[in-house]
Amino acid sequence: MESGADSGAGVAAEADSNEGFLRCFGRQVKLFREMAGLTQAQLGKRVGYGEAQIAAVEQGRRIPKPELIDALDRETGARGVLMAMKKEVAKARYPTFFREFASLEADAAELHAYDAHLVNGLVQCEEYARAVFGMWRPLLDSETIEQRVSARLDRQKLLVRRPKPLLSFVIEENVLRRPLGGTDVMRAQLEHLLLVGHERNVELQVMPTDRDEHAGVAGPFTLILTRGGRRMAYTEVQSNSTLHTEPAKVQGFESTYGVLRAQAMTPRESLAWIEKLLGEL
């Protein structure tokens, strides 16, 4: 999920935590660079990045991707010290409340989600994701928006991971009719859903607004079965998230999701409906 807005206090605490760690990592990069006798421009040339980007990493303003961390470690002679922090750096790409779920999601053998407000983050196109983060309140700065968009797109590697996980999504009709970001953005999102929905391991279902029976009145949630056999449910409201692991609780969510799938359009009907809606834009 990770699609709602944080409270002001939550954003401030999260920013302080992220910035502190990233500044510390940046100081480590600077120290190893100077020990190697390299300028920011020289190091940037060696790793394929500009001087300004290296400066941003050293100042804790940019979250480096794993491959950049590998290159920085290699070219500065850090001997694995920077690489050892890759997982922690990666966590800083997500809001604090979402980090544990992001880790579990990456290990999913199955993931099933019901969404009532936004298209699920795993099947958002880049334009839609950027529009969503641009609408968050309190407002996010441009750099944070780009970091969040990058992190969201990186999560989507789950869709093509080997072995491929089994994924299903039940999406409310009103979500697909709401033109967040404008018509062009929504058109791109619907086209993306059609592409994803035709993958053999993905099933998309639209929940029509006119249904007079609806099992999802308690709100959105996600179900996960990890490759290790753990079954969990995840719920999120504003900056508050809960990971449910009690078998009875998880079974309740699973039963609800089964009814939701029965009440929604079939996957084939849903893709035809999305294609029709796309033609109306």
PDB file of C-alpha atoms in Angstrom:
ATOM      1  CA  MET A   1       0.000   0.000   0.000  1.00  0.00           C
ATOM      2  CA  GLU A   2       2.156   2.894   1.301  1.00  0.00           C
ATOM      3  CA  SER A   3      -0.069   5.336  -0.526  1.00  0.00           C
ATOM      4  CA  GLY A   4      -1.623   7.593   2.095  1.00  0.00           C
ATOM      5  CA  ALA A   5      -0.329  10.814   3.631  1.00  0.00           C
ATOM      6  CA  ASP A   6       1.611  11.028   6.879  1.00  0.00           C
ATOM      7  CA  SER A   7       0.666  13.142   9.836  1.00  0.00           C
ATOM      8  CA  GLY A   8       2.873  16.197  10.377  1.00  0.00           C
ATOM      9  CA  ALA A   9       4.547  14.669  13.437  1.00  0.00           C
ATOM     10  CA  GLY A  10       5.128  11.399  11.599  1.00  0.00           C
ATOM     11  CA  VAL A  11       6.767  13.161   8.663  1.00  0.00           C
ATOM     12  CA  ALA A  12       9.037  15.189  10.934  1.00  0.00           C
ATOM     13  CA  ALA A  13      10.195  12.176  12.979  1.00  0.00           C
ATOM     14  CA  GLU A  14      10.742  10.106   9.856  1.00  0.00           C
ATOM     15  CA  ALA A  15      12.705  12.906   8.176  1.00  0.00           C
ATOM     16  CA  ASP A  16      14.957  13.337  11.214  1.00  0.00           C
ATOM     17  CA  SER A  17      15.688   9.590  11.343  1.00  0.00           C
ATOM     18  CA  ASN A  18      16.375   9.307   7.615  1.00  0.00           C
ATOM     19  CA  GLU A  19      18.467  12.447   7.369  1.00  0.00           C
ATOM     20  CA  GLY A  20      20.617  11.519  10.354  1.00  0.00           C
ATOM     21  CA  PHE A  21      21.510   8.135   8.917  1.00  0.00           C
ATOM     22  CA  LEU A  22      22.065   9.460   5.395  1.00  0.00           C
ATOM     23  CA  ARG A  23      24.331  12.245   6.672  1.00  0.00           C
ATOM     24  CA  CYS A  24      26.361   9.639   8.554  1.00  0.00           C
ATOM     25  CA  PHE A  25      26.640   7.474   5.437  1.00  0.00           C
ATOM     26  CA  GLY A  26      27.610  10.527   3.401  1.00  0.00           C
ATOM     27  CA  ARG A  27      30.410  11.391   5.828  1.00  0.00           C
ATOM     28  CA  GLN A  28      31.734   7.857   5.428  1.00  0.00           C
ATOM     29  CA  VAL A  29      31.765   8.240   1.645  1.00  0.00           C
ATOM     30  CA  LYS A  30      33.577  11.567   1.926  1.00  0.00           C
ATOM     31  CA  LEU A  31      36.152  10.119   4.328  1.00  0.00           C
ATOM     32  CA  PHE A  32      36.969   7.175   2.048  1.00  0.00           C
ATOM     33  CA  ARG A  33      37.069   9.459  -1.007  1.00  0.00           C
ATOM     34  CA  GLU A  34      39.557  11.799   0.650  1.00  0.00           C
ATOM     35  CA  MET A  35      41.655   8.869   1.863  1.00  0.00           C
ATOM     36  CA  ALA A  36      41.777   7.679  -1.755  1.00  0.00           C
ATOM     37  CA  GLY A  37      42.971  11.137  -2.830  1.00  0.00           C
ATOM     38  CA  LEU A  38      39.993  11.748  -5.115  1.00  0.00           C
ATOM     39  CA  THR A  39      37.943  14.876  -5.720  1.00  0.00           C
ATOM     40  CA  GLN A  40      34.173  14.622  -6.048  1.00  0.00           C
ATOM     41  CA  ALA A  41      34.513  15.158  -9.799  1.00  0.00           C
ATOM     42  CA  GLN A  42      37.130  12.416 -10.123  1.00  0.00           C
ATOM     43  CA  LEU A  43      35.080   9.937  -8.113  1.00  0.00           C
ATOM     44  CA  GLY A  44      31.973  10.828 -10.097  1.00  0.00           C
ATOM     45  CA  LYS A  45      33.762  10.145 -13.368  1.00  0.00           C
ATOM     46  CA  ARG A  46      34.914   6.746 -12.113  1.00  0.00           C
ATOM     47  CA  VAL A  47      31.426   5.638 -11.053  1.00  0.00           C
ATOM     48  CA  GLY A  48      29.526   7.257 -13.920  1.00  0.00           C
ATOM     49  CA  TYR A  49      27.859  10.067 -11.957  1.00  0.00           C
ATOM     50  CA  GLY A  50      28.229  13.836 -11.965  1.00  0.00           C
ATOM     51  CA  GLU A  51      30.119  15.829  -9.333  1.00  0.00           C
ATOM     52  CA  ALA A  52      26.852  17.325  -8.053  1.00  0.00           C
ATOM     53  CA  GLN A  53      25.400  13.857  -7.475  1.00  0.00           C
ATOM     54  CA  ILE A  54      28.443  12.734  -5.480  1.00  0.00           C
ATOM     55  CA  ALA A  55      28.200  15.931  -3.415  1.00  0.00           C
ATOM     56  CA  ALA A  56      24.510  15.224  -2.755  1.00  0.00           C
ATOM     57  CA  VAL A  57      25.341  11.722  -1.485  1.00  0.00           C
ATOM     58  CA  GLU A  58      28.091  13.052   0.780  1.00  0.00           C
ATOM     59  CA  GLN A  59      25.745  15.692   2.183  1.00  0.00           C
ATOM     60  CA  GLY A  60      22.998  13.148   2.846  1.00  0.00           C
ATOM     61  CA  ARG A  61      20.632  14.742   0.336  1.00  0.00           C
ATOM     62  CA  ARG A  62      20.542  11.822  -2.108  1.00  0.00           C
ATOM     63  CA  ILE A  63      19.802   8.162  -1.422  1.00  0.00           C
ATOM     64  CA  PRO A  64      22.261   6.157  -3.549  1.00  0.00           C
ATOM     65  CA  LYS A  65      21.106   3.035  -5.361  1.00  0.00           C
ATOM     66  CA  PRO A  66      22.753  -0.310  -4.462  1.00  0.00           C
ATOM     67  CA  GLU A  67      24.862  -0.346  -7.626  1.00  0.00           C
ATOM     68  CA  LEU A  68      26.211   3.130  -6.861  1.00  0.00           C
ATOM     69  CA  ILE A  69      27.150   2.042  -3.334  1.00  0.00           C
ATOM     70  CA  ASP A  70      29.026  -0.936  -4.801  1.00  0.00           C
ATOM     71  CA  ALA A  71      30.900   1.373  -7.173  1.00  0.00           C
ATOM     72  CA  LEU A  72      31.705   3.907  -4.438  1.00  0.00           C
ATOM     73  CA  ASP A  73      33.040   1.140  -2.209  1.00  0.00           C
ATOM     74  CA  ARG A  74      35.188  -0.245  -5.009  1.00  0.00           C
ATOM     75  CA  GLU A  75      36.605   3.065  -6.269  1.00  0.00           C
ATOM     76  CA  THR A  76      37.382   4.517  -2.839  1.00  0.00           C
ATOM     77  CA  GLY A  77      38.923   1.322  -1.488  1.00  0.00           C
ATOM     78  CA  ALA A  78      36.389   1.121   1.322  1.00  0.00           C
ATOM     79  CA  ARG A  79      36.870  -2.657   1.405  1.00  0.00           C
ATOM     80  CA  GLY A  80      33.228  -3.507   2.030  1.00  0.00           C
ATOM     81  CA  VAL A  81      32.459  -0.872   4.674  1.00  0.00           C
ATOM     82  CA  LEU A  82      30.063   1.081   2.425  1.00  0.00           C
ATOM     83  CA  MET A  83      28.569  -2.088   0.957  1.00  0.00           C
ATOM     84  CA  ALA A  84      27.784  -3.319   4.469  1.00  0.00           C
ATOM     85  CA  MET A  85      25.363  -0.382   4.844  1.00  0.00           C
ATOM     86  CA  LYS A  86      23.377  -1.071   1.661  1.00  0.00           C
ATOM     87  CA  LYS A  87      20.371  -2.585   3.405  1.00  0.00           C
ATOM     88  CA  GLU A  88      20.090   0.313   5.840  1.00  0.00           C
ATOM     89  CA  VAL A  89      20.446   2.836   3.021  1.00  0.00           C
ATOM     90  CA  ALA A  90      17.705   1.036   1.092  1.00  0.00           C
ATOM     91  CA  LYS A  91      15.374   1.219   4.087  1.00  0.00           C
ATOM     92  CA  ALA A  92      15.773   4.996   4.166  1.00  0.00           C
ATOM     93  CA  ARG A  93      13.977   5.126   0.807  1.00  0.00           C
ATOM     94  CA  TYR A  94      10.689   4.241   2.514  1.00  0.00           C
ATOM     95  CA  PRO A  95       8.618   5.943   5.215  1.00  0.00           C
ATOM     96  CA  THR A  96       9.444   4.534   8.645  1.00  0.00           C
ATOM     97  CA  PHE A  97       6.014   2.957   9.116  1.00  0.00           C
ATOM     98  CA  PHE A  98       6.323   1.064   5.813  1.00  0.00           C
ATOM     99  CA  ARG A  99       9.824  -0.410   6.077  1.00  0.00           C
ATOM    100  CA  GLU A 100       9.006  -3.753   7.703  1.00  0.00           C
ATOM    101  CA  PHE A 101       6.233  -4.442   5.217  1.00  0.00           C
ATOM    102  CA  ALA A 102       8.480  -3.503   2.265  1.00  0.00           C
ATOM    103  CA  SER A 103      10.984  -6.116   3.388  1.00  0.00           C
ATOM    104  CA  LEU A 104       8.292  -8.803   3.680  1.00  0.00           C
ATOM    105  CA  GLU A 105       6.718  -7.805   0.382  1.00  0.00           C
ATOM    106  CA  ALA A 106      10.007  -8.391  -1.445  1.00  0.00           C
ATOM    107  CA  ASP A 107       9.972 -11.981  -0.138  1.00  0.00           C
ATOM    108  CA  ALA A 108       6.358 -12.716  -1.053  1.00  0.00           C
ATOM    109  CA  ALA A 109       5.366 -15.963  -2.724  1.00  0.00           C
ATOM    110  CA  GLU A 110       1.797 -14.631  -2.875  1.00  0.00           C
ATOM    111  CA  LEU A 111       0.390 -11.135  -2.394  1.00  0.00           C
ATOM    112  CA  HIS A 112      -3.271 -10.155  -2.562  1.00  0.00           C
ATOM    113  CA  ALA A 113      -4.539  -6.601  -2.054  1.00  0.00           C
ATOM    114  CA  TYR A 114      -7.847  -4.763  -1.810  1.00  0.00           C
ATOM    115  CA  ASP A 115      -7.609  -1.040  -2.599  1.00  0.00           C
ATOM    116  CA  ALA A 116     -10.358   1.552  -2.189  1.00  0.00           C
ATOM    117  CA  HIS A 117      -8.564   4.924  -2.514  1.00  0.00           C
ATOM    118  CA  LEU A 118      -5.639   4.582  -4.913  1.00  0.00           C
ATOM    119  CA  VAL A 119      -4.218   2.105  -7.389  1.00  0.00           C
ATOM    120  CA  ASN A 120      -1.922  -0.241  -5.457  1.00  0.00           C
ATOM    121  CA  GLY A 121       1.708   0.873  -5.410  1.00  0.00           C
ATOM    122  CA  LEU A 122       2.881  -2.372  -7.000  1.00  0.00           C
ATOM    123  CA  VAL A 123       0.901  -1.647 -10.169  1.00  0.00           C
ATOM    124  CA  GLN A 124       1.236   2.133 -10.356  1.00  0.00           C
ATOM    125  CA  CYS A 125       2.919   3.612 -13.420  1.00  0.00           C
ATOM    126  CA  GLU A 126       5.628   6.232 -12.871  1.00  0.00           C
ATOM    127  CA  GLU A 127       3.425   9.186 -13.802  1.00  0.00           C
ATOM    128  CA  TYR A 128       0.663   8.138 -11.420  1.00  0.00           C
ATOM    129  CA  ALA A 129       3.100   7.498  -8.566  1.00  0.00           C
ATOM    130  CA  ARG A 130       4.665  10.940  -9.024  1.00  0.00           C
ATOM    131  CA  ALA A 131       1.219  12.557  -9.023  1.00  0.00           C
ATOM    132  CA  VAL A 132       0.262  10.711  -5.829  1.00  0.00           C
ATOM    133  CA  PHE A 133       3.390  11.775  -3.952  1.00  0.00           C
ATOM    134  CA  GLY A 134       2.958  15.317  -5.246  1.00  0.00           C
ATOM    135  CA  MET A 135      -0.474  15.444  -3.563  1.00  0.00           C
ATOM    136  CA  TRP A 136       0.694  14.307  -0.113  1.00  0.00           C
ATOM    137  CA  ARG A 137       0.021  16.618   2.789  1.00  0.00           C
ATOM    138  CA  PRO A 138       2.113  17.939   4.435  1.00  0.00           C
ATOM    139  CA  LEU A 139       3.856  18.620   1.122  1.00  0.00           C
ATOM    140  CA  LEU A 140       6.972  16.624   0.253  1.00  0.00           C
ATOM    141  CA  ASP A 141       9.949  18.418  -1.285  1.00  0.00           C
ATOM    142  CA  SER A 142      10.877  17.619  -4.887  1.00  0.00           C
ATOM    143  CA  GLU A 143      13.872  15.481  -3.959  1.00  0.00           C
ATOM    144  CA  THR A 144      11.846  13.369  -1.527  1.00  0.00           C
ATOM    145  CA  ILE A 145       9.159  12.886  -4.176  1.00  0.00           C
ATOM    146  CA  GLU A 146      11.726  11.584  -6.651  1.00  0.00           C
ATOM    147  CA  GLN A 147      13.235   9.289  -4.005  1.00  0.00           C
ATOM    148  CA  ARG A 148       9.797   7.887  -3.188  1.00  0.00           C
ATOM    149  CA  VAL A 149       8.921   7.384  -6.851  1.00  0.00           C
ATOM    150  CA  SER A 150      12.223   5.566  -7.419  1.00  0.00           C
ATOM    151  CA  ALA A 151      11.627   3.363  -4.380  1.00  0.00           C
ATOM    152  CA  ARG A 152       8.088   2.533  -5.496  1.00  0.00           C
ATOM    153  CA  LEU A 153       9.219   1.531  -8.975  1.00  0.00           C
ATOM    154  CA  ASP A 154      11.995  -0.550  -7.431  1.00  0.00           C
ATOM    155  CA  ARG A 155       9.383  -2.479  -5.406  1.00  0.00           C
ATOM    156  CA  GLN A 156       7.777  -3.507  -8.676  1.00  0.00           C
ATOM    157  CA  LYS A 157      10.683  -5.849  -9.378  1.00  0.00           C
ATOM    158  CA  LEU A 158       8.523  -8.291  -7.413  1.00  0.00           C
ATOM    159  CA  LEU A 159       6.288  -8.664 -10.483  1.00  0.00           C
ATOM    160  CA  VAL A 160       9.105 -10.151 -12.559  1.00  0.00           C
ATOM    161  CA  ARG A 161      11.125 -11.867  -9.857  1.00  0.00           C
ATOM    162  CA  ARG A 162      11.983 -15.535 -10.390  1.00  0.00           C
ATOM    163  CA  PRO A 163      10.191 -17.606  -9.309  1.00  0.00           C
ATOM    164  CA  LYS A 164       7.288 -15.293 -10.024  1.00  0.00           C
ATOM    165  CA  PRO A 165       4.921 -14.689  -7.112  1.00  0.00           C
ATOM    166  CA  LEU A 166       1.152 -15.065  -7.428  1.00  0.00           C
ATOM    167  CA  LEU A 167      -0.394 -11.580  -7.276  1.00  0.00           C
ATOM    168  CA  SER A 168      -4.010 -10.411  -7.250  1.00  0.00           C
ATOM    169  CA  PHE A 169      -5.631  -7.014  -6.787  1.00  0.00           C
ATOM    170  CA  VAL A 170      -9.233  -5.990  -6.196  1.00  0.00           C
ATOM    171  CA  ILE A 171      -9.617  -2.296  -7.069  1.00  0.00           C
ATOM    172  CA  GLU A 172     -12.686  -0.146  -6.548  1.00  0.00           C
ATOM    173  CA  GLU A 173     -14.239   1.241  -9.731  1.00  0.00           C
ATOM    174  CA  ASN A 174     -14.141   4.798  -8.373  1.00  0.00           C
ATOM    175  CA  VAL A 175     -10.346   4.541  -8.018  1.00  0.00           C
ATOM    176  CA  LEU A 176     -10.015   3.997 -11.752  1.00  0.00           C
ATOM    177  CA  ARG A 177     -12.484   6.763 -12.588  1.00  0.00           C
ATOM    178  CA  ARG A 178     -10.767   9.379 -10.417  1.00  0.00           C
ATOM    179  CA  PRO A 179      -8.375  11.280 -12.760  1.00  0.00           C
ATOM    180  CA  LEU A 180      -5.561  11.893 -10.292  1.00  0.00           C
ATOM    181  CA  GLY A 181      -2.872  13.979 -11.958  1.00  0.00           C
ATOM    182  CA  GLY A 182      -5.078  14.673 -14.981  1.00  0.00           C
ATOM    183  CA  THR A 183      -6.375  12.748 -17.960  1.00  0.00           C
ATOM    184  CA  ASP A 184      -2.958  11.969 -19.450  1.00  0.00           C
ATOM    185  CA  VAL A 185      -1.718  10.486 -16.175  1.00  0.00           C
ATOM    186  CA  MET A 186      -4.847   8.390 -15.776  1.00  0.00           C
ATOM    187  CA  ARG A 187      -4.589   7.192 -19.361  1.00  0.00           C
ATOM    188  CA  ALA A 188      -1.006   6.064 -18.714  1.00  0.00           C
ATOM    189  CA  GLN A 189      -2.136   4.292 -15.545  1.00  0.00           C
ATOM    190  CA  LEU A 190      -4.952   2.416 -17.244  1.00  0.00           C
ATOM    191  CA  GLU A 191      -2.613   1.348 -20.052  1.00  0.00           C
ATOM    192  CA  HIS A 192      -0.158   0.109 -17.437  1.00  0.00           C
ATOM    193  CA  LEU A 193      -2.876  -1.893 -15.689  1.00  0.00           C
ATOM    194  CA  LEU A 194      -3.770  -3.575 -18.967  1.00  0.00           C
ATOM    195  CA  LEU A 195      -0.150  -4.579 -19.509  1.00  0.00           C
ATOM    196  CA  VAL A 196       0.294  -5.879 -15.962  1.00  0.00           C
ATOM    197  CA  GLY A 197      -3.102  -7.555 -15.933  1.00  0.00           C
ATOM    198  CA  HIS A 198      -2.173  -9.751 -18.883  1.00  0.00           C
ATOM    199  CA  GLU A 199       0.781 -11.262 -17.022  1.00  0.00           C
ATOM    200  CA  ARG A 200       0.087 -14.904 -16.128  1.00  0.00           C
ATOM    201  CA  ASN A 201       0.960 -14.408 -12.438  1.00  0.00           C
ATOM    202  CA  VAL A 202      -1.225 -11.303 -11.995  1.00  0.00           C
ATOM    203  CA  GLU A 203      -5.009 -11.056 -11.666  1.00  0.00           C
ATOM    204  CA  LEU A 204      -6.789  -7.695 -11.568  1.00  0.00           C
ATOM    205  CA  GLN A 205     -10.430  -7.388 -10.570  1.00  0.00           C
ATOM    206  CA  VAL A 206     -12.598  -4.279 -10.559  1.00  0.00           C
ATOM    207  CA  MET A 207     -15.227  -3.869  -7.842  1.00  0.00           C
ATOM    208  CA  PRO A 208     -18.251  -2.118  -9.415  1.00  0.00           C
ATOM    209  CA  THR A 209     -19.648   0.850  -7.530  1.00  0.00           C
ATOM    210  CA  ASP A 210     -23.221  -0.375  -7.960  1.00  0.00           C
ATOM    211  CA  ARG A 211     -22.752  -3.557  -5.880  1.00  0.00           C
ATOM    212  CA  ASP A 212     -25.332  -3.655  -3.077  1.00  0.00           C
ATOM    213  CA  GLU A 213     -23.290  -6.284  -1.186  1.00  0.00           C
ATOM    214  CA  HIS A 214     -19.701  -5.417  -0.294  1.00  0.00           C
ATOM    215  CA  ALA A 215     -17.327  -7.262   2.056  1.00  0.00           C
ATOM    216  CA  GLY A 216     -14.717  -4.493   2.099  1.00  0.00           C
ATOM    217  CA  VAL A 217     -16.529  -1.922   4.195  1.00  0.00           C
ATOM    218  CA  ALA A 218     -13.799  -2.061   6.869  1.00  0.00           C
ATOM    219  CA  GLY A 219     -11.226  -0.689   4.412  1.00  0.00           C
ATOM    220  CA  PRO A 220      -8.162  -1.668   2.351  1.00  0.00           C
ATOM    221  CA  PHE A 221      -5.694  -4.396   3.336  1.00  0.00           C
ATOM    222  CA  THR A 222      -2.995  -6.633   1.904  1.00  0.00           C
ATOM    223  CA  LEU A 223      -2.353 -10.341   2.402  1.00  0.00           C
ATOM    224  CA  ILE A 224       1.110 -11.882   2.127  1.00  0.00           C
ATOM    225  CA  LEU A 225       2.386 -15.436   2.031  1.00  0.00           C
ATOM    226  CA  THR A 226       6.185 -15.357   2.236  1.00  0.00           C
ATOM    227  CA  ARG A 227       8.424 -17.886   0.534  1.00  0.00           C
ATOM    228  CA  GLY A 228       9.116 -19.216   4.025  1.00  0.00           C
ATOM    229  CA  GLY A 229       5.428 -20.008   4.554  1.00  0.00           C
ATOM    230  CA  ARG A 230       4.476 -17.102   6.867  1.00  0.00           C
ATOM    231  CA  ARG A 231       0.945 -15.765   6.370  1.00  0.00           C
ATOM    232  CA  MET A 232       0.294 -12.132   7.304  1.00  0.00           C
ATOM    233  CA  ALA A 233      -2.092  -9.271   6.730  1.00  0.00           C
ATOM    234  CA  TYR A 234      -1.163  -5.587   6.551  1.00  0.00           C
ATOM    235  CA  THR A 235      -3.342  -2.543   7.138  1.00  0.00           C
ATOM    236  CA  GLU A 236      -2.404   1.126   6.887  1.00  0.00           C
ATOM    237  CA  VAL A 237      -4.164   4.354   7.831  1.00  0.00           C
ATOM    238  CA  GLN A 238      -2.313   7.644   7.445  1.00  0.00           C
ATOM    239  CA  SER A 239       1.083   7.100   9.150  1.00  0.00           C
ATOM    240  CA  ASN A 240      -0.162   4.186  11.248  1.00  0.00           C
ATOM    241  CA  SER A 241       0.402   0.655   9.996  1.00  0.00           C
ATOM    242  CA  THR A 242      -0.235  -2.758  11.506  1.00  0.00           C
ATOM    243  CA  LEU A 243       1.196  -6.113  10.530  1.00  0.00           C
ATOM    244  CA  HIS A 244      -1.203  -8.856  11.613  1.00  0.00           C
ATOM    245  CA  THR A 245       0.362 -12.251  12.280  1.00  0.00           C
ATOM    246  CA  GLU A 246      -2.174 -13.980  14.562  1.00  0.00           C
ATOM    247  CA  PRO A 247      -3.598 -16.964  12.598  1.00  0.00           C
ATOM    248  CA  ALA A 248      -7.222 -16.225  13.516  1.00  0.00           C
ATOM    249  CA  LYS A 249      -6.881 -12.560  12.535  1.00  0.00           C
ATOM    250  CA  VAL A 250      -5.165 -13.385   9.253  1.00  0.00           C
ATOM    251  CA  GLN A 251      -7.787 -16.009   8.446  1.00  0.00           C
ATOM    252  CA  GLY A 252     -10.465 -13.349   8.885  1.00  0.00           C
ATOM    253  CA  PHE A 253      -8.778 -11.127   6.302  1.00  0.00           C
ATOM    254  CA  GLU A 254      -8.369 -14.100   3.957  1.00  0.00           C
ATOM    255  CA  SER A 255     -12.083 -14.914   4.223  1.00  0.00           C
ATOM    256  CA  THR A 256     -12.966 -11.283   3.530  1.00  0.00           C
ATOM    257  CA  TYR A 257     -10.728 -11.219   0.479  1.00  0.00           C
ATOM    258  CA  GLY A 258     -12.323 -14.381  -0.868  1.00  0.00           C
ATOM    259  CA  VAL A 259     -15.762 -12.762  -0.682  1.00  0.00           C
ATOM    260  CA  LEU A 260     -14.436  -9.567  -2.294  1.00  0.00           C
ATOM    261  CA  ARG A 261     -13.118 -11.545  -5.252  1.00  0.00           C
ATOM    262  CA  ALA A 262     -16.474 -13.259  -5.631  1.00  0.00           C
ATOM    263  CA  GLN A 263     -18.317  -9.917  -5.575  1.00  0.00           C
ATOM    264  CA  ALA A 264     -15.994  -8.172  -8.052  1.00  0.00           C
ATOM    265  CA  MET A 265     -15.874  -8.580 -11.834  1.00  0.00           C
ATOM    266  CA  THR A 266     -13.828 -11.529 -13.040  1.00  0.00           C
ATOM    267  CA  PRO A 267     -10.271 -10.797 -14.226  1.00  0.00           C
ATOM    268  CA  ARG A 268     -11.335 -11.114 -17.882  1.00  0.00           C
ATOM    269  CA  GLU A 269     -14.359  -8.845 -17.379  1.00  0.00           C
ATOM    270  CA  SER A 270     -12.176  -6.380 -15.478  1.00  0.00           C
ATOM    271  CA  LEU A 271      -9.572  -6.059 -18.234  1.00  0.00           C
ATOM    272  CA  ALA A 272     -12.347  -5.539 -20.795  1.00  0.00           C
ATOM    273  CA  TRP A 273     -13.894  -2.878 -18.541  1.00  0.00           C
ATOM    274  CA  ILE A 274     -10.543  -1.077 -18.125  1.00  0.00           C
ATOM    275  CA  GLU A 275     -10.015  -1.154 -21.906  1.00  0.00           C
ATOM    276  CA  LYS A 276     -13.474   0.342 -22.438  1.00  0.00           C
ATOM    277  CA  LEU A 277     -12.811   3.059 -19.842  1.00  0.00           C
ATOM    278  CA  LEU A 278      -9.498   3.859 -21.512  1.00  0.00           C
ATOM    279  CA  GLY A 279     -11.302   4.349 -24.811  1.00  0.00           C
ATOM    280  CA  GLU A 280     -13.602   6.899 -23.176  1.00  0.00           C
ATOM    281  CA  LEU A 281     -10.742   9.163 -22.051  1.00  0.00           C
TER     282      LEU A 281
END
